[in-house]
Amino acid sequence: MFGYQGHDRAQPVAQLTTVPTEAQRQGDFSALLALGSHYQIYDPFTTVPFGPSPFRRDPLPGDIIPASRIDGTAKKILSYYPKANPAGTADGLQNHSILVPKTQVLKQPVLRADHVFSDEQRMIARYSHSSFRGPFDKYVPGSDVRGRIRARPHRGVAWDNVFVLSSHTVPNVRYDFTWFQEYQSFDNIGRSLAAFGFPDALLRELDPGGVSFPQIVVSGLLQLGNDGGFKRANYTHSLLSVVNWVQADHSFRVGADLRLLYENAKNHGNFSPGLDFAETYTCGSFDNSPVAPAGQGLASFLFGVPTGGWVDLNDSRAESSGFYSVFLQDDWRITTTPRLISDFAGNTRARLRNGTTGALETLTSNQ
């Protein structure tokens, strides 16, 4: 017997995000300042202690970052942002349209074979297979800076054999093996980080299997990069053996159920450096001043001043457990109950018709 099930799904995705404008890529935010003074960007390197407020900083002249002050690593990463396609809002928000489908493909074949070797032996063998795979988040056309793959492959085999040793004894042995894996990977796994200017001391600590494009989160903009993904694998062995034995009025079943379960997992987490750039050091005049609707987070990025950052160093893990059990069952047929009850009831009625009043007959009549 062969069976197959497939489930293919494509879900349309349409959304608007924000990417740097051409002027902003050069450090020029003057178009924002023209919309109002609340778009003023402040120079993080002019921060000084100030009276009742912990700190204050000076406004950036004309909302323009001089080319000489744009961080070198920021320049390299900036080139990976896609270009704006719609005009967006007046302050440059929602200027990148994403139109990519989320596809998910599931394939599940199953194969079973039944074979009778003789009157004393028959076998069942089965193989099952499942393959699920879905690419997601391909938000930057022609680039691997975004792109996620999620998969759940599965394999399973089973073997069942029945032996007829005699008219009284029939053993049955069954073995199952199941393998299931779930993993998440990204298009940019294995990317070299040397070109971004990270120190060699950091790069030597990183596992190449989990290195990806650094996760860059700039306030209000499309995220670049991702973490290192994860992988989990589960294995299960199962052995079930049952002996059926019939002897006179007894039907015995004795057996054992043995199982071994294993799990191996590795979660890389944010193995490549993750960096956040918010408005913390570019808002002002004081450090507790309200932030601008746009521009200040990107300015922090161009200045090379992150507001947060981290690297995960996670170990792999492995665990196992066992399940062992035995059982004994006895079905004991004491007698052929329906025949005895019928005969007993008939004899009782006959005695009553003949006037018999023995203690047993009287008790039976009352019942």
mmCIF file of C-alpha atoms in Angstrom:
data_model
loop_
_atom_site.group_PDB
_atom_site.id
_atom_site.type_symbol
_atom_site.label_atom_id
_atom_site.label_comp_id
_atom_site.label_asym_id
_atom_site.label_seq_id
_atom_site.Cartn_x
_atom_site.Cartn_y
_atom_site.Cartn_z
ATOM 1 C CA MET A 1 0.000 0.000 0.000
ATOM 2 C CA PHE A 2 1.282 3.439 -0.885
ATOM 3 C CA GLY A 3 -0.240 6.766 0.095
ATOM 4 C CA TYR A 4 0.765 10.364 -0.387
ATOM 5 C CA GLN A 5 -0.440 13.643 1.048
ATOM 6 C CA GLY A 6 0.768 17.054 -0.004
ATOM 7 C CA HIS A 7 -0.066 20.482 1.341
ATOM 8 C CA ASP A 8 1.368 23.465 -0.491
ATOM 9 C CA ARG A 9 0.451 26.935 0.678
ATOM 10 C CA ALA A 10 1.434 30.385 -0.540
ATOM 11 C CA GLN A 11 0.359 33.291 1.618
ATOM 12 C CA PRO A 12 0.690 36.745 0.085
ATOM 13 C CA VAL A 13 2.524 39.331 2.157
ATOM 14 C CA ALA A 14 2.133 43.032 1.509
ATOM 15 C CA GLN A 15 3.470 45.568 3.967
ATOM 16 C CA LEU A 16 5.217 48.905 4.133
ATOM 17 C CA THR A 17 8.440 49.448 6.045
ATOM 18 C CA THR A 18 10.950 52.278 6.274
ATOM 19 C CA VAL A 19 14.460 52.442 4.821
ATOM 20 C CA PRO A 20 16.930 55.363 4.672
ATOM 21 C CA THR A 21 16.365 57.897 1.910
ATOM 22 C CA GLU A 22 19.188 58.736 -0.482
ATOM 23 C CA ALA A 23 19.909 61.988 1.370
ATOM 24 C CA GLN A 24 19.898 60.286 4.757
ATOM 25 C CA ARG A 25 22.432 57.719 3.514
ATOM 26 C CA GLN A 26 24.799 60.701 3.103
ATOM 27 C CA GLY A 27 24.011 61.987 6.597
ATOM 28 C CA ASP A 28 21.644 64.727 5.375
ATOM 29 C CA PHE A 29 18.477 64.993 7.493
ATOM 30 C CA SER A 30 17.759 68.620 6.587
ATOM 31 C CA ALA A 31 14.493 67.660 4.849
ATOM 32 C CA LEU A 32 13.190 66.519 8.215
ATOM 33 C CA LEU A 33 14.243 69.725 9.964
ATOM 34 C CA ALA A 34 12.319 71.685 7.338
ATOM 35 C CA LEU A 35 9.140 70.002 8.621
ATOM 36 C CA GLY A 36 9.597 71.360 12.134
ATOM 37 C CA SER A 37 12.056 71.868 14.962
ATOM 38 C CA HIS A 38 10.860 68.665 16.666
ATOM 39 C CA TYR A 39 12.904 66.782 14.029
ATOM 40 C CA GLN A 40 16.108 68.340 15.319
ATOM 41 C CA ILE A 41 18.964 65.863 15.746
ATOM 42 C CA TYR A 42 21.467 66.414 18.543
ATOM 43 C CA ASP A 43 25.161 65.618 18.504
ATOM 44 C CA PRO A 44 25.838 62.714 20.907
ATOM 45 C CA PHE A 45 29.506 63.726 21.269
ATOM 46 C CA THR A 46 28.572 67.084 22.806
ATOM 47 C CA THR A 47 26.826 65.508 25.803
ATOM 48 C CA VAL A 48 27.864 67.130 29.081
ATOM 49 C CA PRO A 49 26.527 67.211 32.659
ATOM 50 C CA PHE A 50 24.043 70.005 33.169
ATOM 51 C CA GLY A 51 22.506 71.346 36.380
ATOM 52 C CA PRO A 52 19.155 69.866 37.400
ATOM 53 C CA SER A 53 19.023 67.703 34.264
ATOM 54 C CA PRO A 54 21.665 64.968 34.248
ATOM 55 C CA PHE A 55 22.932 65.794 30.744
ATOM 56 C CA ARG A 56 22.459 68.137 27.821
ATOM 57 C CA ARG A 57 23.775 68.150 24.257
ATOM 58 C CA ASP A 58 24.033 70.565 21.337
ATOM 59 C CA PRO A 59 21.867 70.482 18.216
ATOM 60 C CA LEU A 60 23.468 69.155 15.032
ATOM 61 C CA PRO A 61 23.873 72.150 12.679
ATOM 62 C CA GLY A 62 21.355 71.908 9.847
ATOM 63 C CA ASP A 63 20.595 68.304 10.777
ATOM 64 C CA ILE A 64 23.556 67.245 8.626
ATOM 65 C CA ILE A 65 26.214 64.763 9.756
ATOM 66 C CA PRO A 66 29.526 65.601 8.070
ATOM 67 C CA ALA A 67 30.781 62.767 5.843
ATOM 68 C CA SER A 68 33.982 62.573 7.871
ATOM 69 C CA ARG A 69 31.988 61.742 11.010
ATOM 70 C CA ILE A 70 29.970 58.836 9.562
ATOM 71 C CA ASP A 71 31.186 55.590 11.116
ATOM 72 C CA GLY A 72 33.053 53.251 8.747
ATOM 73 C CA THR A 73 31.180 50.116 9.814
ATOM 74 C CA ALA A 74 27.881 51.986 9.467
ATOM 75 C CA LYS A 75 28.798 52.871 5.870
ATOM 76 C CA LYS A 76 29.349 49.201 5.008
ATOM 77 C CA ILE A 77 26.140 48.024 6.651
ATOM 78 C CA LEU A 78 24.137 50.926 5.211
ATOM 79 C CA SER A 79 24.649 49.579 1.686
ATOM 80 C CA TYR A 80 22.555 46.502 2.541
ATOM 81 C CA TYR A 81 19.376 48.495 3.079
ATOM 82 C CA PRO A 82 17.101 48.272 0.023
ATOM 83 C CA LYS A 83 16.252 51.401 -1.893
ATOM 84 C CA ALA A 84 13.044 53.263 -1.249
ATOM 85 C CA ASN A 85 10.389 52.431 -3.854
ATOM 86 C CA PRO A 86 7.210 54.400 -2.994
ATOM 87 C CA ALA A 87 7.554 58.020 -1.930
ATOM 88 C CA GLY A 88 6.316 57.334 1.585
ATOM 89 C CA THR A 89 5.242 60.024 4.001
ATOM 90 C CA ALA A 90 6.581 63.558 4.096
ATOM 91 C CA ASP A 91 9.127 62.593 6.746
ATOM 92 C CA GLY A 92 10.323 59.545 4.778
ATOM 93 C CA LEU A 93 8.430 56.831 6.649
ATOM 94 C CA GLN A 94 6.797 53.781 4.998
ATOM 95 C CA ASN A 95 8.867 54.232 1.861
ATOM 96 C CA HIS A 96 9.625 50.585 1.114
ATOM 97 C CA SER A 97 6.988 48.157 -0.146
ATOM 98 C CA ILE A 98 7.390 44.429 0.509
ATOM 99 C CA LEU A 99 5.501 42.066 -1.791
ATOM 100 C CA VAL A 100 6.765 38.526 -1.223
ATOM 101 C CA PRO A 101 4.733 35.347 -0.582
ATOM 102 C CA LYS A 102 5.236 33.069 2.383
ATOM 103 C CA THR A 103 5.357 29.569 0.972
ATOM 104 C CA GLN A 104 5.032 26.343 2.948
ATOM 105 C CA VAL A 105 5.384 22.918 1.357
ATOM 106 C CA LEU A 106 4.433 19.666 3.121
ATOM 107 C CA LYS A 107 5.056 16.231 1.574
ATOM 108 C CA GLN A 108 3.980 13.053 3.357
ATOM 109 C CA PRO A 109 4.388 9.693 1.612
ATOM 110 C CA VAL A 110 3.730 6.423 3.476
ATOM 111 C CA LEU A 111 4.506 2.870 2.338
ATOM 112 C CA ARG A 112 3.249 -0.360 3.912
ATOM 113 C CA ALA A 113 3.889 -3.983 2.952
ATOM 114 C CA ASP A 114 2.082 -7.034 4.362
ATOM 115 C CA HIS A 115 3.661 -10.400 3.682
ATOM 116 C CA VAL A 116 2.577 -13.927 4.655
ATOM 117 C CA PHE A 117 5.614 -16.204 4.761
ATOM 118 C CA SER A 118 3.576 -19.249 5.796
ATOM 119 C CA ASP A 119 0.715 -20.296 8.025
ATOM 120 C CA GLU A 120 3.129 -19.861 10.920
ATOM 121 C CA GLN A 121 4.544 -16.399 10.158
ATOM 122 C CA ARG A 122 3.327 -13.095 8.781
ATOM 123 C CA MET A 123 4.905 -9.653 8.735
ATOM 124 C CA ILE A 124 3.957 -5.980 8.406
ATOM 125 C CA ALA A 125 6.547 -3.328 7.471
ATOM 126 C CA ARG A 126 5.869 0.401 7.199
ATOM 127 C CA TYR A 127 7.858 3.460 6.234
ATOM 128 C CA SER A 128 6.562 6.997 6.770
ATOM 129 C CA HIS A 129 8.129 10.223 5.612
ATOM 130 C CA SER A 130 7.252 13.844 6.237
ATOM 131 C CA SER A 131 8.949 16.893 4.820
ATOM 132 C CA PHE A 132 7.856 20.399 5.743
ATOM 133 C CA ARG A 133 9.809 23.398 4.568
ATOM 134 C CA GLY A 134 8.973 27.071 4.403
ATOM 135 C CA PRO A 135 11.084 30.056 3.345
ATOM 136 C CA PHE A 136 10.052 33.334 4.961
ATOM 137 C CA ASP A 137 11.058 36.987 5.344
ATOM 138 C CA LYS A 138 12.770 37.470 1.998
ATOM 139 C CA TYR A 139 12.360 41.222 2.371
ATOM 140 C CA VAL A 140 15.424 42.446 0.452
ATOM 141 C CA PRO A 141 15.337 41.315 -3.191
ATOM 142 C CA GLY A 142 18.639 40.023 -4.539
ATOM 143 C CA SER A 143 20.284 39.945 -1.106
ATOM 144 C CA ASP A 144 20.693 37.382 1.666
ATOM 145 C CA VAL A 145 20.545 40.024 4.390
ATOM 146 C CA ARG A 146 17.008 38.818 5.161
ATOM 147 C CA GLY A 147 15.585 35.351 4.579
ATOM 148 C CA ARG A 148 14.535 32.616 6.979
ATOM 149 C CA ILE A 149 14.041 28.888 6.468
ATOM 150 C CA ARG A 150 11.918 26.762 8.820
ATOM 151 C CA ALA A 151 11.770 22.992 8.368
ATOM 152 C CA ARG A 152 10.392 19.931 10.190
ATOM 153 C CA PRO A 153 11.591 16.699 8.535
ATOM 154 C CA HIS A 154 10.429 13.326 9.915
ATOM 155 C CA ARG A 155 11.203 9.668 9.199
ATOM 156 C CA GLY A 156 9.602 6.610 10.716
ATOM 157 C CA VAL A 157 9.864 2.838 10.267
ATOM 158 C CA ALA A 158 7.902 0.010 11.867
ATOM 159 C CA TRP A 159 8.247 -3.772 11.689
ATOM 160 C CA ASP A 160 5.672 -6.188 13.112
ATOM 161 C CA ASN A 161 5.994 -9.976 13.034
ATOM 162 C CA VAL A 162 3.520 -12.623 14.211
ATOM 163 C CA PHE A 163 4.678 -16.208 14.765
ATOM 164 C CA VAL A 164 2.371 -19.185 15.289
ATOM 165 C CA LEU A 165 4.430 -21.621 17.327
ATOM 166 C CA SER A 166 1.472 -23.878 18.048
ATOM 167 C CA SER A 167 -2.304 -23.790 18.314
ATOM 168 C CA HIS A 168 -1.820 -22.533 21.879
ATOM 169 C CA THR A 169 1.124 -20.125 21.550
ATOM 170 C CA VAL A 170 1.328 -17.010 19.329
ATOM 171 C CA PRO A 171 4.110 -14.443 19.975
ATOM 172 C CA ASN A 172 4.056 -10.958 18.399
ATOM 173 C CA VAL A 173 7.134 -8.706 18.132
ATOM 174 C CA ARG A 174 7.013 -5.070 17.035
ATOM 175 C CA TYR A 175 9.802 -2.492 16.597
ATOM 176 C CA ASP A 176 9.357 1.220 15.800
ATOM 177 C CA PHE A 177 11.898 3.935 15.114
ATOM 178 C CA THR A 178 10.972 7.610 14.754
ATOM 179 C CA TRP A 179 13.240 10.519 13.905
ATOM 180 C CA PHE A 180 11.957 14.086 14.004
ATOM 181 C CA GLN A 181 13.930 17.255 13.506
ATOM 182 C CA GLU A 182 13.017 20.922 13.633
ATOM 183 C CA TYR A 183 15.397 23.637 12.615
ATOM 184 C CA GLN A 184 15.493 27.282 11.675
ATOM 185 C CA SER A 185 18.234 28.651 9.499
ATOM 186 C CA PHE A 186 18.849 31.800 7.517
ATOM 187 C CA ASP A 187 20.101 32.626 4.049
ATOM 188 C CA ASN A 188 23.124 34.457 5.444
ATOM 189 C CA ILE A 189 24.432 31.735 7.802
ATOM 190 C CA GLY A 190 28.174 31.336 7.361
ATOM 191 C CA ARG A 191 28.806 34.944 6.373
ATOM 192 C CA SER A 192 32.229 36.373 7.213
ATOM 193 C CA LEU A 193 32.095 39.276 9.654
ATOM 194 C CA ALA A 194 35.651 40.464 9.039
ATOM 195 C CA ALA A 195 34.482 43.004 6.443
ATOM 196 C CA PHE A 196 32.347 44.835 9.015
ATOM 197 C CA GLY A 197 35.280 45.808 11.198
ATOM 198 C CA PHE A 198 34.581 43.659 14.234
ATOM 199 C CA PRO A 199 37.754 42.874 16.224
ATOM 200 C CA ASP A 200 39.592 39.606 15.589
ATOM 201 C CA ALA A 201 39.386 38.739 19.294
ATOM 202 C CA LEU A 202 35.596 38.549 18.946
ATOM 203 C CA LEU A 203 35.578 36.721 15.611
ATOM 204 C CA ARG A 204 37.819 33.962 16.974
ATOM 205 C CA GLU A 205 35.208 33.174 19.627
ATOM 206 C CA LEU A 206 32.389 32.619 17.134
ATOM 207 C CA ASP A 207 31.238 29.248 15.788
ATOM 208 C CA PRO A 208 31.108 29.466 11.960
ATOM 209 C CA GLY A 209 27.975 27.321 12.006
ATOM 210 C CA GLY A 210 26.053 30.046 13.787
ATOM 211 C CA VAL A 211 27.589 33.207 12.349
ATOM 212 C CA SER A 212 25.160 35.299 10.328
ATOM 213 C CA PHE A 213 24.760 38.849 9.140
ATOM 214 C CA PRO A 214 24.832 40.980 12.313
ATOM 215 C CA GLN A 215 21.390 41.837 13.630
ATOM 216 C CA ILE A 216 21.009 45.589 13.161
ATOM 217 C CA VAL A 217 17.924 47.145 14.742
ATOM 218 C CA VAL A 218 17.616 50.865 13.997
ATOM 219 C CA SER A 219 14.603 52.525 15.561
ATOM 220 C CA GLY A 220 11.814 52.802 13.000
ATOM 221 C CA LEU A 221 13.676 51.059 10.148
ATOM 222 C CA LEU A 222 13.562 47.639 8.510
ATOM 223 C CA GLN A 223 15.661 45.216 10.567
ATOM 224 C CA LEU A 224 18.781 43.818 8.937
ATOM 225 C CA GLY A 225 20.283 40.455 9.816
ATOM 226 C CA ASN A 226 19.078 37.829 12.248
ATOM 227 C CA ASP A 227 20.210 35.412 14.913
ATOM 228 C CA GLY A 228 21.982 32.116 14.267
ATOM 229 C CA GLY A 229 18.933 29.850 14.243
ATOM 230 C CA PHE A 230 18.456 26.552 16.059
ATOM 231 C CA LYS A 231 18.255 22.816 15.491
ATOM 232 C CA ARG A 232 16.507 20.112 17.526
ATOM 233 C CA ALA A 233 16.469 16.381 16.780
ATOM 234 C CA ASN A 234 14.422 13.689 18.535
ATOM 235 C CA TYR A 235 14.946 9.932 18.232
ATOM 236 C CA THR A 236 12.672 7.240 19.632
ATOM 237 C CA HIS A 237 13.206 3.477 19.685
ATOM 238 C CA SER A 238 10.301 1.300 20.758
ATOM 239 C CA LEU A 239 10.209 -2.498 21.162
ATOM 240 C CA LEU A 240 6.972 -4.267 22.071
ATOM 241 C CA SER A 241 6.868 -8.044 22.527
ATOM 242 C CA VAL A 242 3.704 -9.968 23.463
ATOM 243 C CA VAL A 243 3.172 -13.732 23.817
ATOM 244 C CA ASN A 244 -0.406 -15.018 23.618
ATOM 245 C CA TRP A 245 -0.843 -18.460 25.227
ATOM 246 C CA VAL A 246 -4.129 -20.349 25.531
ATOM 247 C CA GLN A 247 -4.344 -23.233 28.010
ATOM 248 C CA ALA A 248 -7.696 -24.830 28.880
ATOM 249 C CA ASP A 249 -9.906 -22.076 30.369
ATOM 250 C CA HIS A 250 -7.011 -19.560 30.579
ATOM 251 C CA SER A 251 -5.855 -17.051 27.974
ATOM 252 C CA PHE A 252 -2.509 -15.590 29.022
ATOM 253 C CA ARG A 253 -0.825 -12.514 27.587
ATOM 254 C CA VAL A 254 2.646 -11.625 28.794
ATOM 255 C CA GLY A 255 4.803 -8.919 27.283
ATOM 256 C CA ALA A 256 7.301 -6.110 27.602
ATOM 257 C CA ASP A 257 7.255 -2.520 26.340
ATOM 258 C CA LEU A 258 10.719 -0.945 26.050
ATOM 259 C CA ARG A 259 11.386 2.600 24.822
ATOM 260 C CA LEU A 260 14.448 4.812 24.454
ATOM 261 C CA LEU A 261 14.034 8.533 23.812
ATOM 262 C CA TYR A 262 16.810 10.941 22.835
ATOM 263 C CA GLU A 263 16.905 14.659 22.150
ATOM 264 C CA ASN A 264 19.809 16.756 20.856
ATOM 265 C CA ALA A 265 19.493 20.516 20.522
ATOM 266 C CA LYS A 266 21.524 23.576 19.686
ATOM 267 C CA ASN A 267 20.128 27.087 19.878
ATOM 268 C CA HIS A 268 22.697 29.540 18.558
ATOM 269 C CA GLY A 269 20.655 32.580 19.583
ATOM 270 C CA ASN A 270 22.175 35.897 18.603
ATOM 271 C CA PHE A 271 25.590 34.397 17.929
ATOM 272 C CA SER A 272 26.648 37.246 15.676
ATOM 273 C CA PRO A 273 26.738 40.673 17.307
ATOM 274 C CA GLY A 274 23.330 42.265 17.736
ATOM 275 C CA LEU A 275 23.228 46.059 17.871
ATOM 276 C CA ASP A 276 20.385 48.440 18.699
ATOM 277 C CA PHE A 277 20.335 52.085 17.653
ATOM 278 C CA ALA A 278 17.643 54.244 19.242
ATOM 279 C CA GLU A 279 17.201 57.937 20.045
ATOM 280 C CA THR A 280 18.858 57.804 23.472
ATOM 281 C CA TYR A 281 21.966 59.819 22.523
ATOM 282 C CA THR A 282 20.607 61.970 19.681
ATOM 283 C CA CYS A 283 17.525 63.491 21.274
ATOM 284 C CA GLY A 284 17.805 66.735 23.208
ATOM 285 C CA SER A 285 18.560 69.295 24.266
ATOM 286 C CA PHE A 286 18.379 67.225 27.468
ATOM 287 C CA ASP A 287 18.664 63.477 27.813
ATOM 288 C CA ASN A 288 15.025 63.263 28.948
ATOM 289 C CA SER A 289 13.644 65.352 26.060
ATOM 290 C CA PRO A 290 10.974 63.799 23.796
ATOM 291 C CA VAL A 291 12.248 61.911 20.751
ATOM 292 C CA ALA A 292 11.621 62.978 17.172
ATOM 293 C CA PRO A 293 9.105 61.070 14.996
ATOM 294 C CA ALA A 294 11.946 60.048 12.658
ATOM 295 C CA GLY A 295 15.640 60.438 12.014
ATOM 296 C CA GLN A 296 17.293 60.313 15.425
ATOM 297 C CA GLY A 297 17.683 56.503 15.545
ATOM 298 C CA LEU A 298 19.281 56.436 12.103
ATOM 299 C CA ALA A 299 21.556 59.322 13.118
ATOM 300 C CA SER A 300 22.786 57.239 16.080
ATOM 301 C CA PHE A 301 23.596 54.458 13.621
ATOM 302 C CA LEU A 302 25.535 56.765 11.298
ATOM 303 C CA PHE A 303 27.461 58.159 14.260
ATOM 304 C CA GLY A 304 28.306 54.584 15.277
ATOM 305 C CA VAL A 305 26.766 54.990 18.731
ATOM 306 C CA PRO A 306 24.659 51.930 19.658
ATOM 307 C CA THR A 307 22.217 52.066 22.526
ATOM 308 C CA GLY A 308 22.506 48.346 23.191
ATOM 309 C CA GLY A 309 24.286 45.236 22.000
ATOM 310 C CA TRP A 310 24.834 41.601 22.841
ATOM 311 C CA VAL A 311 26.292 38.284 21.747
ATOM 312 C CA ASP A 312 24.948 34.877 22.826
ATOM 313 C CA LEU A 313 27.279 31.963 23.533
ATOM 314 C CA ASN A 314 24.973 28.977 23.999
ATOM 315 C CA ASP A 315 26.115 25.415 24.464
ATOM 316 C CA SER A 316 24.442 22.436 22.846
ATOM 317 C CA ARG A 317 22.535 19.944 24.970
ATOM 318 C CA ALA A 318 21.602 16.289 24.830
ATOM 319 C CA GLU A 319 19.239 14.295 26.999
ATOM 320 C CA SER A 320 17.846 10.791 27.058
ATOM 321 C CA SER A 321 15.263 8.833 28.974
ATOM 322 C CA GLY A 322 14.104 5.250 29.063
ATOM 323 C CA PHE A 323 10.756 3.588 29.642
ATOM 324 C CA TYR A 324 10.687 -0.094 30.631
ATOM 325 C CA SER A 325 7.568 -2.034 31.534
ATOM 326 C CA VAL A 326 6.280 -5.618 31.643
ATOM 327 C CA PHE A 327 2.752 -6.906 32.014
ATOM 328 C CA LEU A 328 0.840 -10.127 32.586
ATOM 329 C CA GLN A 329 -2.828 -10.652 31.824
ATOM 330 C CA ASP A 330 -4.958 -13.749 32.420
ATOM 331 C CA ASP A 331 -8.468 -14.128 31.045
ATOM 332 C CA TRP A 332 -9.959 -17.043 33.013
ATOM 333 C CA ARG A 333 -13.248 -18.491 31.807
ATOM 334 C CA ILE A 334 -14.566 -20.257 34.901
ATOM 335 C CA THR A 335 -17.466 -21.967 33.136
ATOM 336 C CA THR A 336 -20.051 -21.613 30.367
ATOM 337 C CA THR A 337 -22.297 -19.332 32.429
ATOM 338 C CA PRO A 338 -25.378 -18.939 30.135
ATOM 339 C CA ARG A 339 -25.970 -22.735 29.880
ATOM 340 C CA LEU A 340 -25.813 -23.306 33.667
ATOM 341 C CA ILE A 341 -28.215 -20.482 34.476
ATOM 342 C CA SER A 342 -30.757 -21.775 31.931
ATOM 343 C CA ASP A 343 -30.611 -25.320 33.321
ATOM 344 C CA PHE A 344 -30.842 -24.127 36.932
ATOM 345 C CA ALA A 345 -33.897 -21.943 36.205
ATOM 346 C CA GLY A 346 -35.676 -24.819 34.399
ATOM 347 C CA ASN A 347 -35.123 -27.266 37.243
ATOM 348 C CA THR A 348 -36.407 -24.745 39.784
ATOM 349 C CA ARG A 349 -39.671 -24.209 37.903
ATOM 350 C CA ALA A 350 -40.195 -27.960 37.669
ATOM 351 C CA ARG A 351 -39.774 -28.409 41.427
ATOM 352 C CA LEU A 352 -42.262 -25.634 42.138
ATOM 353 C CA ARG A 353 -44.852 -27.243 39.895
ATOM 354 C CA ASN A 354 -44.381 -30.542 41.786
ATOM 355 C CA GLY A 355 -44.949 -28.826 45.166
ATOM 356 C CA THR A 356 -41.366 -29.097 46.308
ATOM 357 C CA THR A 357 -40.766 -26.678 49.185
ATOM 358 C CA GLY A 358 -37.177 -27.275 50.071
ATOM 359 C CA ALA A 359 -35.190 -24.393 51.393
ATOM 360 C CA LEU A 360 -33.230 -24.003 48.173
ATOM 361 C CA GLU A 361 -36.371 -24.109 46.001
ATOM 362 C CA THR A 362 -38.177 -21.556 48.193
ATOM 363 C CA LEU A 363 -35.198 -19.213 48.057
ATOM 364 C CA THR A 364 -34.985 -19.571 44.296
ATOM 365 C CA SER A 365 -38.718 -18.892 43.906
ATOM 366 C CA ASN A 366 -38.489 -15.702 45.969
ATOM 367 C CA GLN A 367 -35.597 -14.504 43.849
#
